Amino acid sequence: MKKTTFALAALAAVAFAGTAQAQSSLPLSFEARVGAVLPQGDWGELAKTGIGLNGNVTFNVTPVVGIYGGYTWNRFDVDEDLGGSDTGKFTEQGFDVGLKARFASPTGLPVTPFFRGGAIFHKIGADFGDLGEDSSDTKLGFDVGGGVEIAVAPRITLTPQVGYSQFNPGEDDGEDDDVDVSNVHLGIGLNIRL
């Protein structure tokens, strides 16, 4: 009888410890990312390669799938071929939401491939110095990307990744002269999991 009581007490203690450990870990992760932003298509004729900053929070619904939300800020110099000021700048910024899927490493290394995709709500602003400033309304677009998480500590990973985003800041008036703001993103992030 004493052995049975002791065994039940030991099982209860192990179960309680496992539950407490699982409850102390929130299914959230925070990421900050910096990188190069390469304008594409007609947009690439207006803007030079820029710098991008992004911060986001991911709620991990399962160990594989998470929902992310964040903010992006990209800055570009104006191409000199436009004949504008040497100090001309474009600034793209706005909110991002979407899904992120993480996959088991096929090599057994501490590397986790991931893919993400979602909607962006961005606007573009232009500052031409003495010639003035202008800004578009916020418009809906899309963003896709992928990369790997490289473990550097138990809850910290480096996240090199590549992505593509596109939106049209035009006035929804059916004009054909609107230019899509489309970019390829090359960057690295630091992800911290709670």
Short mmCIF file of N, CA and C in Angstrom, two decimals:
data_model
loop_
_atom_site.label_atom_id
_atom_site.label_comp_id
_atom_site.label_asym_id
_atom_site.label_seq_id
_atom_site.Cartn_x
_atom_site.Cartn_y
_atom_site.Cartn_z
N MET A 1 0.82 -1.19 0.00
CA MET A 1 0.00 0.00 0.00
C MET A 1 0.87 1.25 0.00
N LYS A 2 1.94 1.23 0.82
CA LYS A 2 2.83 2.39 0.87
C LYS A 2 3.53 2.60 -0.47
N LYS A 3 3.92 1.49 -1.13
CA LYS A 3 4.57 1.61 -2.42
C LYS A 3 3.64 2.21 -3.46
N THR A 4 2.37 1.81 -3.46
CA THR A 4 1.39 2.35 -4.41
C THR A 4 1.15 3.82 -4.16
N THR A 5 1.01 4.22 -2.91
CA THR A 5 0.80 5.63 -2.56
C THR A 5 2.01 6.46 -2.98
N PHE A 6 3.21 5.92 -2.73
CA PHE A 6 4.44 6.63 -3.11
C PHE A 6 4.52 6.78 -4.63
N ALA A 7 4.18 5.71 -5.37
CA ALA A 7 4.24 5.76 -6.83
C ALA A 7 3.24 6.78 -7.38
N LEU A 8 2.01 6.82 -6.83
CA LEU A 8 1.01 7.79 -7.27
C LEU A 8 1.46 9.22 -6.96
N ALA A 9 2.05 9.41 -5.79
CA ALA A 9 2.54 10.74 -5.42
C ALA A 9 3.67 11.17 -6.35
N ALA A 10 4.56 10.26 -6.69
CA ALA A 10 5.66 10.58 -7.60
C ALA A 10 5.13 10.93 -8.99
N LEU A 11 4.17 10.17 -9.52
CA LEU A 11 3.57 10.47 -10.82
C LEU A 11 2.87 11.83 -10.81
N ALA A 12 2.16 12.13 -9.73
CA ALA A 12 1.48 13.42 -9.63
C ALA A 12 2.48 14.56 -9.62
N ALA A 13 3.60 14.38 -8.90
CA ALA A 13 4.63 15.43 -8.84
C ALA A 13 5.25 15.66 -10.22
N VAL A 14 5.53 14.59 -10.96
CA VAL A 14 6.11 14.72 -12.30
C VAL A 14 5.12 15.40 -13.24
N ALA A 15 3.83 15.01 -13.18
CA ALA A 15 2.82 15.62 -14.04
C ALA A 15 2.66 17.10 -13.71
N PHE A 16 2.65 17.44 -12.43
CA PHE A 16 2.51 18.85 -12.02
C PHE A 16 3.70 19.67 -12.49
N ALA A 17 4.91 19.13 -12.37
CA ALA A 17 6.11 19.84 -12.80
C ALA A 17 6.08 20.08 -14.31
N GLY A 18 5.66 19.06 -15.08
CA GLY A 18 5.57 19.21 -16.53
C GLY A 18 4.54 20.25 -16.93
N THR A 19 3.39 20.26 -16.24
CA THR A 19 2.36 21.25 -16.52
C THR A 19 2.82 22.64 -16.16
N ALA A 20 3.48 22.80 -15.03
CA ALA A 20 3.97 24.11 -14.61
C ALA A 20 5.00 24.64 -15.59
N GLN A 21 5.88 23.76 -16.08
CA GLN A 21 6.90 24.19 -17.04
C GLN A 21 6.25 24.62 -18.35
N ALA A 22 5.23 23.87 -18.80
CA ALA A 22 4.55 24.23 -20.05
C ALA A 22 3.81 25.55 -19.90
N GLN A 23 3.22 25.80 -18.73
CA GLN A 23 2.47 27.03 -18.52
C GLN A 23 3.38 28.24 -18.39
N SER A 24 4.63 28.03 -17.95
CA SER A 24 5.54 29.17 -17.78
C SER A 24 6.08 29.67 -19.11
N SER A 25 5.91 28.89 -20.17
CA SER A 25 6.39 29.28 -21.49
C SER A 25 5.22 29.76 -22.34
N LEU A 26 5.22 31.05 -22.69
CA LEU A 26 4.17 31.61 -23.55
C LEU A 26 4.47 31.27 -25.00
N PRO A 27 3.43 31.06 -25.80
CA PRO A 27 3.66 30.74 -27.22
C PRO A 27 3.91 31.99 -28.06
N LEU A 28 4.76 32.90 -27.58
CA LEU A 28 5.06 34.14 -28.28
C LEU A 28 6.53 34.22 -28.63
N SER A 29 6.82 34.89 -29.74
CA SER A 29 8.20 35.20 -30.09
C SER A 29 8.25 36.62 -30.66
N PHE A 30 9.37 37.27 -30.44
CA PHE A 30 9.60 38.64 -30.90
C PHE A 30 10.80 38.62 -31.84
N GLU A 31 10.69 39.38 -32.95
CA GLU A 31 11.78 39.41 -33.91
C GLU A 31 12.04 40.83 -34.39
N ALA A 32 13.31 41.19 -34.48
CA ALA A 32 13.74 42.45 -35.10
C ALA A 32 14.63 42.07 -36.27
N ARG A 33 14.44 42.77 -37.41
CA ARG A 33 15.17 42.40 -38.63
C ARG A 33 15.69 43.65 -39.33
N VAL A 34 16.85 43.53 -39.95
CA VAL A 34 17.44 44.61 -40.75
C VAL A 34 17.94 43.98 -42.05
N GLY A 35 17.91 44.78 -43.14
CA GLY A 35 18.39 44.21 -44.39
C GLY A 35 18.38 45.18 -45.54
N ALA A 36 18.74 44.67 -46.70
CA ALA A 36 18.73 45.44 -47.94
C ALA A 36 17.39 45.23 -48.64
N VAL A 37 16.90 46.30 -49.28
CA VAL A 37 15.64 46.25 -50.01
C VAL A 37 15.93 46.63 -51.46
N LEU A 38 15.69 45.71 -52.39
CA LEU A 38 16.03 45.90 -53.79
C LEU A 38 14.76 46.18 -54.60
N PRO A 39 14.55 47.43 -55.05
CA PRO A 39 13.37 47.76 -55.86
C PRO A 39 13.37 46.99 -57.18
N GLN A 40 12.17 46.59 -57.63
CA GLN A 40 12.03 45.79 -58.84
C GLN A 40 11.15 46.50 -59.86
N GLY A 41 11.28 46.12 -61.14
CA GLY A 41 10.42 46.62 -62.20
C GLY A 41 10.52 48.12 -62.38
N ASP A 42 9.38 48.76 -62.71
CA ASP A 42 9.35 50.21 -62.91
C ASP A 42 9.76 50.95 -61.64
N TRP A 43 9.43 50.39 -60.49
CA TRP A 43 9.81 51.00 -59.22
C TRP A 43 11.33 51.06 -59.10
N GLY A 44 12.02 50.07 -59.65
CA GLY A 44 13.47 50.03 -59.63
C GLY A 44 14.12 51.13 -60.46
N GLU A 45 13.35 51.75 -61.36
CA GLU A 45 13.87 52.87 -62.15
C GLU A 45 13.73 54.20 -61.40
N LEU A 46 12.97 54.20 -60.32
CA LEU A 46 12.76 55.42 -59.53
C LEU A 46 13.61 55.45 -58.27
N ALA A 47 13.83 54.27 -57.67
CA ALA A 47 14.49 54.20 -56.36
C ALA A 47 15.72 53.31 -56.42
N LYS A 48 16.73 53.69 -55.62
CA LYS A 48 17.94 52.87 -55.48
C LYS A 48 17.71 51.81 -54.40
N THR A 49 18.63 50.85 -54.32
CA THR A 49 18.59 49.87 -53.23
C THR A 49 18.54 50.59 -51.90
N GLY A 50 17.64 50.14 -51.03
CA GLY A 50 17.44 50.82 -49.76
C GLY A 50 17.74 49.93 -48.57
N ILE A 51 17.44 50.47 -47.39
CA ILE A 51 17.60 49.75 -46.14
C ILE A 51 16.23 49.52 -45.53
N GLY A 52 16.04 48.34 -44.94
CA GLY A 52 14.75 48.01 -44.35
C GLY A 52 14.88 47.59 -42.90
N LEU A 53 13.92 48.00 -42.09
CA LEU A 53 13.81 47.60 -40.69
C LEU A 53 12.43 47.02 -40.46
N ASN A 54 12.35 45.95 -39.66
CA ASN A 54 11.06 45.32 -39.36
C ASN A 54 11.08 44.78 -37.95
N GLY A 55 9.96 44.91 -37.28
CA GLY A 55 9.77 44.29 -35.98
C GLY A 55 8.43 43.58 -35.98
N ASN A 56 8.37 42.38 -35.41
CA ASN A 56 7.09 41.67 -35.37
C ASN A 56 6.99 40.76 -34.16
N VAL A 57 5.75 40.40 -33.86
CA VAL A 57 5.42 39.47 -32.79
C VAL A 57 4.68 38.31 -33.42
N THR A 58 5.04 37.08 -33.05
CA THR A 58 4.36 35.89 -33.57
C THR A 58 3.71 35.13 -32.42
N PHE A 59 2.42 34.83 -32.57
CA PHE A 59 1.71 33.96 -31.64
C PHE A 59 1.70 32.57 -32.26
N ASN A 60 2.36 31.61 -31.61
CA ASN A 60 2.50 30.26 -32.15
C ASN A 60 1.27 29.43 -31.79
N VAL A 61 0.37 29.27 -32.76
CA VAL A 61 -0.87 28.52 -32.55
C VAL A 61 -0.54 27.05 -32.30
N THR A 62 0.42 26.52 -33.04
CA THR A 62 0.94 25.16 -32.85
C THR A 62 2.46 25.28 -32.94
N PRO A 63 3.20 24.20 -32.66
CA PRO A 63 4.66 24.28 -32.85
C PRO A 63 5.07 24.56 -34.29
N VAL A 64 4.17 24.33 -35.25
CA VAL A 64 4.49 24.52 -36.67
C VAL A 64 3.97 25.86 -37.20
N VAL A 65 2.76 26.26 -36.84
CA VAL A 65 2.09 27.43 -37.43
C VAL A 65 1.95 28.56 -36.42
N GLY A 66 2.30 29.77 -36.87
CA GLY A 66 2.14 30.95 -36.05
C GLY A 66 1.47 32.07 -36.83
N ILE A 67 0.87 33.00 -36.10
CA ILE A 67 0.26 34.20 -36.69
C ILE A 67 1.14 35.38 -36.29
N TYR A 68 1.59 36.16 -37.28
CA TYR A 68 2.48 37.28 -36.96
C TYR A 68 1.83 38.62 -37.29
N GLY A 69 2.28 39.64 -36.60
CA GLY A 69 1.90 41.01 -36.87
C GLY A 69 3.09 41.89 -36.58
N GLY A 70 3.29 42.91 -37.40
CA GLY A 70 4.47 43.75 -37.18
C GLY A 70 4.41 45.04 -37.96
N TYR A 71 5.55 45.72 -38.00
CA TYR A 71 5.66 47.01 -38.68
C TYR A 71 6.95 47.02 -39.48
N THR A 72 6.89 47.58 -40.71
CA THR A 72 8.03 47.66 -41.60
C THR A 72 8.31 49.12 -41.96
N TRP A 73 9.59 49.45 -42.03
CA TRP A 73 10.04 50.78 -42.46
C TRP A 73 11.19 50.59 -43.43
N ASN A 74 11.03 51.09 -44.67
CA ASN A 74 12.06 51.00 -45.70
C ASN A 74 12.39 52.41 -46.20
N ARG A 75 13.68 52.69 -46.41
CA ARG A 75 14.12 54.00 -46.91
C ARG A 75 14.96 53.80 -48.16
N PHE A 76 14.67 54.59 -49.21
CA PHE A 76 15.37 54.51 -50.49
C PHE A 76 15.83 55.90 -50.91
N ASP A 77 17.01 55.98 -51.54
CA ASP A 77 17.42 57.22 -52.21
C ASP A 77 16.75 57.25 -53.58
N VAL A 78 16.46 58.47 -54.05
CA VAL A 78 15.88 58.65 -55.38
C VAL A 78 16.99 58.47 -56.42
N ASP A 79 16.67 57.76 -57.50
CA ASP A 79 17.64 57.57 -58.58
C ASP A 79 17.98 58.91 -59.21
N GLU A 80 19.28 59.17 -59.44
CA GLU A 80 19.72 60.45 -60.01
C GLU A 80 19.16 60.69 -61.41
N ASP A 81 18.80 59.61 -62.12
CA ASP A 81 18.28 59.76 -63.48
C ASP A 81 16.96 60.54 -63.51
N LEU A 82 16.32 60.70 -62.36
CA LEU A 82 15.08 61.47 -62.32
C LEU A 82 15.35 62.97 -62.43
N GLY A 83 16.60 63.37 -62.26
CA GLY A 83 16.95 64.78 -62.36
C GLY A 83 16.54 65.57 -61.14
N GLY A 84 16.25 64.89 -60.06
CA GLY A 84 15.80 65.59 -58.85
C GLY A 84 16.96 65.93 -57.93
N SER A 85 16.63 66.30 -56.73
CA SER A 85 17.60 66.68 -55.72
C SER A 85 18.45 65.48 -55.31
N ASP A 86 19.72 65.76 -54.95
CA ASP A 86 20.60 64.69 -54.46
C ASP A 86 20.12 64.14 -53.12
N THR A 87 19.28 64.89 -52.44
CA THR A 87 18.82 64.47 -51.11
C THR A 87 17.43 63.84 -51.17
N GLY A 88 16.91 63.55 -52.36
CA GLY A 88 15.58 62.96 -52.48
C GLY A 88 15.51 61.58 -51.85
N LYS A 89 14.40 61.32 -51.15
CA LYS A 89 14.21 60.04 -50.45
C LYS A 89 12.78 59.54 -50.65
N PHE A 90 12.64 58.23 -50.73
CA PHE A 90 11.34 57.57 -50.64
C PHE A 90 11.32 56.81 -49.31
N THR A 91 10.19 56.83 -48.64
CA THR A 91 10.01 56.05 -47.41
C THR A 91 8.74 55.21 -47.54
N GLU A 92 8.90 53.90 -47.43
CA GLU A 92 7.76 52.97 -47.43
C GLU A 92 7.60 52.46 -46.01
N GLN A 93 6.36 52.47 -45.51
CA GLN A 93 6.14 51.98 -44.15
C GLN A 93 4.71 51.51 -43.97
N GLY A 94 4.53 50.64 -42.97
CA GLY A 94 3.18 50.17 -42.66
C GLY A 94 3.18 48.87 -41.90
N PHE A 95 1.96 48.37 -41.67
CA PHE A 95 1.75 47.16 -40.87
C PHE A 95 1.73 45.92 -41.74
N ASP A 96 2.12 44.78 -41.14
CA ASP A 96 2.16 43.49 -41.80
C ASP A 96 1.45 42.46 -40.92
N VAL A 97 0.65 41.57 -41.51
CA VAL A 97 0.02 40.46 -40.80
C VAL A 97 0.07 39.23 -41.69
N GLY A 98 0.14 38.04 -41.06
CA GLY A 98 0.16 36.84 -41.87
C GLY A 98 0.43 35.59 -41.06
N LEU A 99 0.78 34.52 -41.78
CA LEU A 99 1.06 33.22 -41.18
C LEU A 99 2.52 32.85 -41.41
N LYS A 100 3.08 32.17 -40.41
CA LYS A 100 4.45 31.67 -40.52
C LYS A 100 4.43 30.18 -40.20
N ALA A 101 5.04 29.38 -41.07
CA ALA A 101 5.12 27.93 -40.87
C ALA A 101 6.59 27.53 -40.69
N ARG A 102 6.86 26.77 -39.63
CA ARG A 102 8.21 26.28 -39.35
C ARG A 102 8.23 24.78 -39.60
N PHE A 103 9.35 24.28 -40.13
CA PHE A 103 9.45 22.87 -40.49
C PHE A 103 10.65 22.23 -39.79
N ALA A 104 10.56 20.94 -39.53
CA ALA A 104 11.67 20.22 -38.91
C ALA A 104 12.87 20.22 -39.86
N SER A 105 14.05 20.32 -39.28
CA SER A 105 15.26 20.32 -40.08
C SER A 105 15.47 18.95 -40.73
N PRO A 106 15.67 18.90 -42.05
CA PRO A 106 15.89 17.61 -42.70
C PRO A 106 17.30 17.07 -42.45
N THR A 107 18.19 17.91 -41.91
CA THR A 107 19.58 17.47 -41.74
C THR A 107 19.92 17.11 -40.30
N GLY A 108 19.02 17.39 -39.36
CA GLY A 108 19.31 17.13 -37.96
C GLY A 108 20.16 18.21 -37.32
N LEU A 109 20.53 19.25 -38.07
CA LEU A 109 21.30 20.37 -37.53
C LEU A 109 20.37 21.31 -36.77
N PRO A 110 20.91 22.21 -35.93
CA PRO A 110 20.06 23.14 -35.19
C PRO A 110 19.57 24.29 -36.08
N VAL A 111 18.99 23.93 -37.21
CA VAL A 111 18.49 24.89 -38.20
C VAL A 111 17.05 24.53 -38.52
N THR A 112 16.14 25.51 -38.46
CA THR A 112 14.73 25.27 -38.72
C THR A 112 14.27 26.12 -39.90
N PRO A 113 13.96 25.49 -41.05
CA PRO A 113 13.45 26.26 -42.19
C PRO A 113 12.06 26.82 -41.88
N PHE A 114 11.73 27.97 -42.48
CA PHE A 114 10.39 28.54 -42.30
C PHE A 114 9.94 29.24 -43.57
N PHE A 115 8.63 29.40 -43.68
CA PHE A 115 8.01 30.13 -44.78
C PHE A 115 6.96 31.03 -44.16
N ARG A 116 6.82 32.25 -44.69
CA ARG A 116 5.79 33.17 -44.18
C ARG A 116 5.12 33.86 -45.35
N GLY A 117 3.90 34.28 -45.13
CA GLY A 117 3.18 35.01 -46.16
C GLY A 117 1.98 35.71 -45.56
N GLY A 118 1.66 36.89 -46.12
CA GLY A 118 0.52 37.60 -45.58
C GLY A 118 0.24 38.89 -46.30
N ALA A 119 -0.54 39.73 -45.64
CA ALA A 119 -0.96 41.01 -46.19
C ALA A 119 -0.12 42.14 -45.59
N ILE A 120 0.10 43.17 -46.40
CA ILE A 120 0.76 44.38 -45.91
C ILE A 120 -0.19 45.56 -46.13
N PHE A 121 -0.12 46.52 -45.23
CA PHE A 121 -0.90 47.75 -45.31
C PHE A 121 0.11 48.89 -45.27
N HIS A 122 0.64 49.24 -46.46
CA HIS A 122 1.76 50.18 -46.54
C HIS A 122 1.39 51.45 -47.30
N LYS A 123 2.20 52.47 -47.09
CA LYS A 123 2.11 53.70 -47.87
C LYS A 123 3.52 54.10 -48.25
N ILE A 124 3.61 54.99 -49.26
CA ILE A 124 4.91 55.47 -49.71
C ILE A 124 4.92 56.99 -49.60
N GLY A 125 6.03 57.50 -49.11
CA GLY A 125 6.20 58.94 -49.02
C GLY A 125 7.43 59.36 -49.79
N ALA A 126 7.41 60.57 -50.33
CA ALA A 126 8.54 61.11 -51.09
C ALA A 126 8.92 62.45 -50.51
N ASP A 127 10.23 62.65 -50.33
CA ASP A 127 10.76 63.92 -49.84
C ASP A 127 11.82 64.38 -50.84
N PHE A 128 11.51 65.47 -51.57
CA PHE A 128 12.42 65.99 -52.59
C PHE A 128 13.06 67.30 -52.15
N GLY A 129 13.28 67.45 -50.85
CA GLY A 129 13.95 68.65 -50.34
C GLY A 129 13.16 69.91 -50.63
N ASP A 130 13.78 70.83 -51.35
CA ASP A 130 13.14 72.11 -51.67
C ASP A 130 11.92 71.95 -52.56
N LEU A 131 11.82 70.84 -53.27
CA LEU A 131 10.69 70.62 -54.17
C LEU A 131 9.44 70.15 -53.44
N GLY A 132 9.58 69.79 -52.17
CA GLY A 132 8.42 69.42 -51.37
C GLY A 132 8.33 67.94 -51.05
N GLU A 133 7.27 67.61 -50.31
CA GLU A 133 7.01 66.25 -49.85
C GLU A 133 5.62 65.82 -50.30
N ASP A 134 5.43 64.50 -50.40
CA ASP A 134 4.12 63.96 -50.74
C ASP A 134 4.03 62.55 -50.15
N SER A 135 2.81 62.08 -49.91
CA SER A 135 2.61 60.75 -49.35
C SER A 135 1.33 60.15 -49.91
N SER A 136 1.35 58.84 -50.14
CA SER A 136 0.15 58.14 -50.61
C SER A 136 -0.71 57.75 -49.42
N ASP A 137 -1.92 57.28 -49.73
CA ASP A 137 -2.75 56.67 -48.71
C ASP A 137 -2.21 55.26 -48.44
N THR A 138 -2.61 54.67 -47.32
CA THR A 138 -2.23 53.30 -47.02
C THR A 138 -3.00 52.36 -47.94
N LYS A 139 -2.28 51.41 -48.54
CA LYS A 139 -2.88 50.48 -49.50
C LYS A 139 -2.56 49.04 -49.12
N LEU A 140 -3.41 48.12 -49.58
CA LEU A 140 -3.25 46.70 -49.32
C LEU A 140 -2.32 46.08 -50.35
N GLY A 141 -1.42 45.22 -49.88
CA GLY A 141 -0.53 44.47 -50.75
C GLY A 141 -0.24 43.10 -50.16
N PHE A 142 0.82 42.46 -50.61
CA PHE A 142 1.18 41.15 -50.08
C PHE A 142 2.68 41.05 -49.86
N ASP A 143 3.05 40.07 -49.04
CA ASP A 143 4.45 39.83 -48.69
C ASP A 143 4.64 38.33 -48.52
N VAL A 144 5.66 37.75 -49.12
CA VAL A 144 6.01 36.34 -48.94
C VAL A 144 7.51 36.25 -48.69
N GLY A 145 7.92 35.20 -48.02
CA GLY A 145 9.34 35.04 -47.76
C GLY A 145 9.65 33.71 -47.11
N GLY A 146 10.92 33.47 -46.95
CA GLY A 146 11.36 32.24 -46.30
C GLY A 146 12.80 32.36 -45.87
N GLY A 147 13.20 31.46 -45.01
CA GLY A 147 14.56 31.47 -44.51
C GLY A 147 14.77 30.33 -43.54
N VAL A 148 15.72 30.51 -42.65
CA VAL A 148 16.02 29.50 -41.63
C VAL A 148 16.21 30.18 -40.28
N GLU A 149 15.86 29.45 -39.23
CA GLU A 149 16.17 29.87 -37.88
C GLU A 149 17.40 29.08 -37.43
N ILE A 150 18.44 29.79 -37.02
CA ILE A 150 19.69 29.15 -36.58
C ILE A 150 19.81 29.37 -35.07
N ALA A 151 19.77 28.29 -34.33
CA ALA A 151 19.79 28.39 -32.87
C ALA A 151 21.16 28.89 -32.39
N VAL A 152 21.13 29.94 -31.54
CA VAL A 152 22.36 30.44 -30.93
C VAL A 152 22.28 30.33 -29.40
N ALA A 153 21.09 30.09 -28.88
CA ALA A 153 20.85 29.88 -27.45
C ALA A 153 19.51 29.14 -27.35
N PRO A 154 19.15 28.62 -26.17
CA PRO A 154 17.90 27.83 -26.08
C PRO A 154 16.65 28.52 -26.62
N ARG A 155 16.52 29.83 -26.47
CA ARG A 155 15.31 30.51 -26.95
C ARG A 155 15.63 31.67 -27.91
N ILE A 156 16.84 31.68 -28.45
CA ILE A 156 17.27 32.76 -29.33
C ILE A 156 17.78 32.18 -30.64
N THR A 157 17.30 32.74 -31.76
CA THR A 157 17.75 32.29 -33.07
C THR A 157 18.08 33.48 -33.96
N LEU A 158 19.03 33.27 -34.86
CA LEU A 158 19.28 34.20 -35.96
C LEU A 158 18.42 33.74 -37.13
N THR A 159 17.86 34.71 -37.89
CA THR A 159 16.93 34.35 -38.95
C THR A 159 17.28 35.01 -40.28
N PRO A 160 18.29 34.50 -41.00
CA PRO A 160 18.53 35.01 -42.36
C PRO A 160 17.34 34.62 -43.24
N GLN A 161 16.92 35.56 -44.11
CA GLN A 161 15.75 35.28 -44.93
C GLN A 161 15.73 36.15 -46.18
N VAL A 162 14.93 35.71 -47.14
CA VAL A 162 14.71 36.45 -48.38
C VAL A 162 13.20 36.55 -48.57
N GLY A 163 12.74 37.67 -49.13
CA GLY A 163 11.30 37.84 -49.32
C GLY A 163 10.98 38.75 -50.48
N TYR A 164 9.70 38.85 -50.78
CA TYR A 164 9.20 39.71 -51.85
C TYR A 164 7.91 40.36 -51.39
N SER A 165 7.78 41.66 -51.63
CA SER A 165 6.55 42.36 -51.27
C SER A 165 6.11 43.24 -52.43
N GLN A 166 4.80 43.51 -52.49
CA GLN A 166 4.27 44.36 -53.56
C GLN A 166 2.97 45.01 -53.12
N PHE A 167 2.83 46.29 -53.45
CA PHE A 167 1.55 46.99 -53.30
C PHE A 167 1.53 48.14 -54.30
N ASN A 168 0.34 48.65 -54.59
CA ASN A 168 0.21 49.76 -55.52
C ASN A 168 -0.34 50.96 -54.76
N PRO A 169 0.46 52.03 -54.65
CA PRO A 169 0.02 53.19 -53.87
C PRO A 169 -0.87 54.16 -54.65
N GLY A 170 -1.33 53.74 -55.85
CA GLY A 170 -2.14 54.62 -56.70
C GLY A 170 -3.47 55.00 -56.09
N GLU A 171 -4.21 55.80 -56.82
CA GLU A 171 -5.44 56.42 -56.31
C GLU A 171 -6.70 55.60 -56.61
N ASP A 172 -6.58 54.36 -57.06
CA ASP A 172 -7.74 53.52 -57.38
C ASP A 172 -8.65 54.17 -58.42
N ASP A 173 -8.06 54.95 -59.33
CA ASP A 173 -8.87 55.64 -60.33
C ASP A 173 -8.82 54.95 -61.70
N GLY A 174 -8.22 53.76 -61.73
CA GLY A 174 -8.16 53.00 -62.98
C GLY A 174 -7.08 53.45 -63.93
N GLU A 175 -6.26 54.41 -63.54
CA GLU A 175 -5.18 54.88 -64.42
C GLU A 175 -4.12 53.80 -64.57
N ASP A 176 -3.54 53.72 -65.75
CA ASP A 176 -2.52 52.70 -66.02
C ASP A 176 -1.11 53.16 -65.67
N ASP A 177 -0.95 54.43 -65.24
CA ASP A 177 0.40 54.93 -65.00
C ASP A 177 0.85 54.72 -63.55
N ASP A 178 0.04 54.06 -62.74
CA ASP A 178 0.44 53.77 -61.36
C ASP A 178 1.56 52.73 -61.37
N VAL A 179 2.54 52.94 -60.51
CA VAL A 179 3.69 52.05 -60.43
C VAL A 179 3.55 51.17 -59.19
N ASP A 180 3.67 49.85 -59.38
CA ASP A 180 3.69 48.94 -58.23
C ASP A 180 4.99 49.13 -57.47
N VAL A 181 4.87 49.25 -56.14
CA VAL A 181 6.06 49.27 -55.29
C VAL A 181 6.36 47.81 -54.96
N SER A 182 7.31 47.23 -55.69
CA SER A 182 7.66 45.82 -55.50
C SER A 182 9.14 45.72 -55.15
N ASN A 183 9.42 44.95 -54.10
CA ASN A 183 10.78 44.86 -53.57
C ASN A 183 11.16 43.42 -53.26
N VAL A 184 12.44 43.11 -53.46
CA VAL A 184 13.04 41.89 -52.94
C VAL A 184 13.79 42.29 -51.66
N HIS A 185 13.58 41.52 -50.58
CA HIS A 185 14.19 41.82 -49.29
C HIS A 185 15.24 40.75 -48.96
N LEU A 186 16.43 41.18 -48.57
CA LEU A 186 17.48 40.28 -48.10
C LEU A 186 17.88 40.77 -46.71
N GLY A 187 17.69 39.94 -45.70
CA GLY A 187 17.97 40.45 -44.36
C GLY A 187 18.27 39.36 -43.36
N ILE A 188 18.54 39.82 -42.15
CA ILE A 188 18.78 38.92 -41.03
C ILE A 188 18.09 39.48 -39.81
N GLY A 189 17.54 38.59 -39.01
CA GLY A 189 16.83 38.99 -37.82
C GLY A 189 17.32 38.27 -36.59
N LEU A 190 16.86 38.77 -35.45
CA LEU A 190 17.11 38.12 -34.17
C LEU A 190 15.76 37.81 -33.56
N ASN A 191 15.49 36.53 -33.32
CA ASN A 191 14.20 36.07 -32.83
C ASN A 191 14.36 35.57 -31.39
N ILE A 192 13.50 36.07 -30.51
CA ILE A 192 13.53 35.66 -29.10
C ILE A 192 12.18 35.03 -28.77
N ARG A 193 12.21 33.78 -28.32
CA ARG A 193 11.02 33.03 -27.97
C ARG A 193 10.81 33.05 -26.47
N LEU A 194 9.59 33.33 -26.04
CA LEU A 194 9.30 33.32 -24.59
C LEU A 194 9.14 31.91 -24.08
#
